[in-house]
Short mmCIF file of C-alpha atoms in Angstrom, two decimals:
data_model
loop_
_atom_site.label_atom_id
_atom_site.label_comp_id
_atom_site.label_asym_id
_atom_site.label_seq_id
_atom_site.Cartn_x
_atom_site.Cartn_y
_atom_site.Cartn_z
CA PHE A 45 37.66 14.24 -17.68
CA ASN A 46 39.27 13.98 -14.26
CA SER A 47 42.75 14.16 -15.80
CA CYS A 48 41.80 17.57 -17.24
CA CYS A 49 40.61 18.85 -13.85
CA LYS A 50 43.69 17.41 -12.15
CA LEU A 51 45.95 19.15 -14.70
CA LEU A 52 44.14 22.47 -14.19
CA ALA A 53 44.61 22.12 -10.42
CA LYS A 54 48.26 21.09 -10.75
CA GLU A 55 48.99 24.11 -12.99
CA LYS A 56 46.86 26.38 -10.73
CA ILE A 57 44.63 27.40 -13.64
CA LYS A 58 41.21 28.84 -12.79
CA ILE A 59 38.52 28.26 -15.42
CA ALA A 60 35.27 30.06 -16.27
CA PHE A 61 32.58 29.16 -18.78
CA PHE A 62 30.24 31.13 -21.02
CA GLU A 63 27.63 28.64 -22.07
CA SER A 64 24.78 28.77 -24.52
CA ALA A 65 23.98 25.39 -26.09
CA SER A 66 25.45 23.51 -23.13
CA ALA A 67 23.14 25.45 -20.74
CA GLY A 68 25.38 25.07 -17.68
CA TYR A 69 26.32 21.44 -18.31
CA LEU A 70 30.06 22.21 -18.53
CA ALA A 71 30.14 24.02 -15.18
CA TYR A 72 27.98 21.28 -13.66
CA ARG A 73 30.40 18.58 -14.82
CA PHE A 74 33.45 20.52 -13.58
CA SER A 75 31.72 21.10 -10.23
CA LEU A 76 31.61 17.33 -9.68
CA SER A 77 35.40 17.05 -9.85
CA PRO A 78 37.26 16.69 -6.55
CA TYR A 79 39.37 19.64 -7.81
CA SER A 80 36.41 21.95 -8.44
CA GLY A 81 37.16 24.21 -5.46
CA ASP A 82 40.63 24.86 -6.85
CA ILE A 83 39.74 25.38 -10.51
CA LEU A 84 36.13 26.43 -11.12
CA ILE A 85 35.28 30.15 -11.05
CA GLY A 86 31.78 29.83 -12.46
CA SER A 87 29.63 29.97 -15.54
CA LEU A 88 27.34 32.43 -17.24
CA VAL A 89 24.56 30.70 -19.15
CA SER A 90 23.28 32.77 -22.05
CA TYR A 91 20.86 30.28 -23.53
CA ASP A 92 18.40 33.01 -24.47
CA LEU A 93 19.44 35.65 -26.99
CA ARG A 94 18.53 38.47 -24.57
CA VAL A 95 21.20 37.29 -22.12
CA LYS A 96 23.82 37.44 -24.87
CA GLU A 97 22.69 40.96 -25.76
CA ASN A 98 21.82 42.44 -22.34
CA THR A 99 24.32 40.74 -20.01
CA LEU A 100 27.25 39.96 -22.31
CA HIS A 101 26.59 43.05 -24.48
CA ILE A 102 27.02 41.18 -27.74
CA SER A 103 25.76 43.39 -30.51
CA GLU A 104 22.54 42.55 -32.34
CA GLU A 105 24.42 43.25 -35.58
CA LEU A 106 26.98 40.52 -34.90
CA ILE A 107 24.25 38.04 -34.02
CA GLU A 108 22.19 39.00 -37.09
CA LYS A 109 25.20 38.74 -39.38
CA TYR A 110 26.55 35.39 -38.12
CA THR A 111 23.66 33.93 -36.01
CA ALA A 112 23.71 33.22 -32.28
CA GLU A 113 25.24 29.81 -33.01
CA SER A 114 28.51 30.82 -34.68
CA MET A 115 32.23 31.01 -34.00
CA GLN A 116 32.10 34.81 -34.17
CA VAL A 117 29.52 35.02 -31.38
CA THR A 118 31.32 32.33 -29.36
CA VAL A 119 34.59 34.30 -29.43
CA GLU A 120 32.73 37.51 -28.57
CA MET A 121 31.17 35.79 -25.54
CA ILE A 122 34.70 35.44 -24.15
CA ASN A 123 35.77 38.95 -25.20
CA LYS A 124 32.80 40.49 -23.36
CA GLY A 125 32.55 37.92 -20.58
CA LYS A 126 36.14 38.35 -19.38
CA GLU A 127 34.98 41.61 -17.76
CA LEU A 128 32.39 39.70 -15.69
CA LEU A 129 34.28 36.60 -14.59
CA HIS A 130 38.00 36.68 -13.87
CA ALA A 131 39.88 33.46 -14.61
CA ASP A 132 43.05 32.16 -16.25
CA MET A 133 41.21 30.18 -18.89
CA TYR A 134 37.82 30.77 -20.50
CA VAL A 135 35.64 28.40 -22.47
CA ALA A 136 32.64 29.59 -24.49
CA CYS A 137 30.22 27.33 -26.32
CA THR A 138 27.35 27.89 -28.73
CA GLY A 139 25.62 25.41 -30.98
CA LEU A 140 22.61 23.48 -32.05
CA LEU A 141 21.82 20.90 -29.41
CA LYS A 142 18.39 20.31 -30.92
CA LYS A 143 16.09 21.73 -33.61
CA GLY A 144 14.92 25.32 -33.44
CA GLY A 145 18.12 27.33 -33.90
CA SER A 146 19.89 28.57 -37.00
CA GLU A 147 20.41 25.13 -38.53
CA THR A 148 21.17 24.88 -42.24
CA GLN A 149 22.54 22.17 -44.51
CA GLU A 150 26.07 23.46 -43.79
CA LYS A 151 25.31 23.82 -40.06
CA PRO A 152 23.08 20.89 -39.08
CA VAL A 153 21.63 20.15 -35.65
CA GLY A 154 24.52 18.80 -33.60
CA THR A 155 26.96 21.52 -34.72
CA PHE A 156 28.84 23.14 -31.83
CA PHE A 157 31.29 26.00 -31.75
CA TYR A 158 33.58 26.40 -28.79
CA SER A 159 36.46 28.66 -28.05
CA ILE A 160 39.12 28.24 -25.38
CA TYR A 161 41.01 31.37 -24.36
CA TYR A 162 44.30 30.87 -22.54
CA GLN A 163 47.37 33.07 -22.16
CA ASN A 164 46.09 35.66 -24.65
CA ASN A 165 45.31 33.11 -27.37
CA PHE A 166 42.02 31.88 -28.78
CA TYR A 167 41.71 28.23 -29.78
CA ASN A 168 38.54 27.77 -31.84
CA PHE A 169 36.80 24.49 -32.59
CA ARG A 170 33.78 23.37 -34.60
CA ARG A 171 32.37 19.89 -34.06
CA VAL A 172 29.32 18.11 -35.44
CA LEU A 173 27.99 15.58 -32.93
CA LYS A 174 25.30 12.95 -33.38
CA GLY A 175 22.87 11.28 -31.00
CA PRO A 176 20.36 12.39 -28.37
CA ALA A 177 20.95 15.71 -26.58
CA PHE A 178 22.46 14.18 -23.42
CA LEU A 179 24.95 12.19 -25.50
CA LYS A 180 25.93 15.26 -27.52
CA LEU A 181 26.66 17.12 -24.28
CA ARG A 182 28.78 14.24 -22.97
CA LYS A 183 30.74 14.12 -26.25
CA LEU A 184 31.12 17.90 -26.25
CA THR A 185 32.50 17.81 -22.69
CA TYR A 186 34.93 15.07 -23.67
CA TYR A 187 36.27 17.04 -26.65
CA ILE A 188 36.56 20.26 -24.66
CA THR A 189 38.47 18.57 -21.83
CA GLN A 190 40.82 16.89 -24.31
CA ASP A 191 41.45 20.19 -26.07
CA ILE A 192 42.09 21.96 -22.74
CA LYS A 193 44.72 19.35 -21.89
CA PHE A 194 46.40 19.67 -25.29
CA ILE A 195 46.47 23.47 -25.01
CA ILE A 196 47.99 23.47 -21.51
CA LEU A 197 50.53 20.77 -22.31
CA ASP A 198 51.42 22.36 -25.66
CA LYS A 199 51.95 25.74 -23.97
CA LYS A 200 54.20 24.13 -21.37
CA HIS A 201 56.06 22.28 -24.12
CA LEU A 202 56.52 25.49 -26.15
CA ASN A 203 57.72 27.40 -23.08
CA LEU A 204 60.48 24.84 -22.57
CA TYR A 205 61.92 25.91 -25.92
CA LYS A 206 61.61 29.63 -25.20
CA ARG A 207 64.15 29.54 -22.37
#
């Protein structure tokens, strides 16, 4: 986790979150980093559907078609949220932390969708995590921080070949 925050600080990358299933946990975790003042812009928590619709202006039609816990809605949270929070990298997360969402046999409780937007590219991930809610959030944070590092390092690596 700290290596991700250190890398963001080293590369001078500011990060913002649009959280649903994680309910602010990602921003909370990043705020604990000694680098938080250099990297963290903030987070918009849209746990309730009305926040997605009224604050992020995600259409009811999109939510009805794909459900609030879907990759399509997760990507749209970044598309709409970029107008509210200005950062270099955005992370959005939806999912089924516990029962009561749009779970199905193909999308069981523990399914998370997250999207990382960096340098005009979306990197989309779907993970199914097991265990109690707090453990799912810890695992989710781990995967997101690993993916952020891979994206930044891969971009740097690719740019070396573009010269």
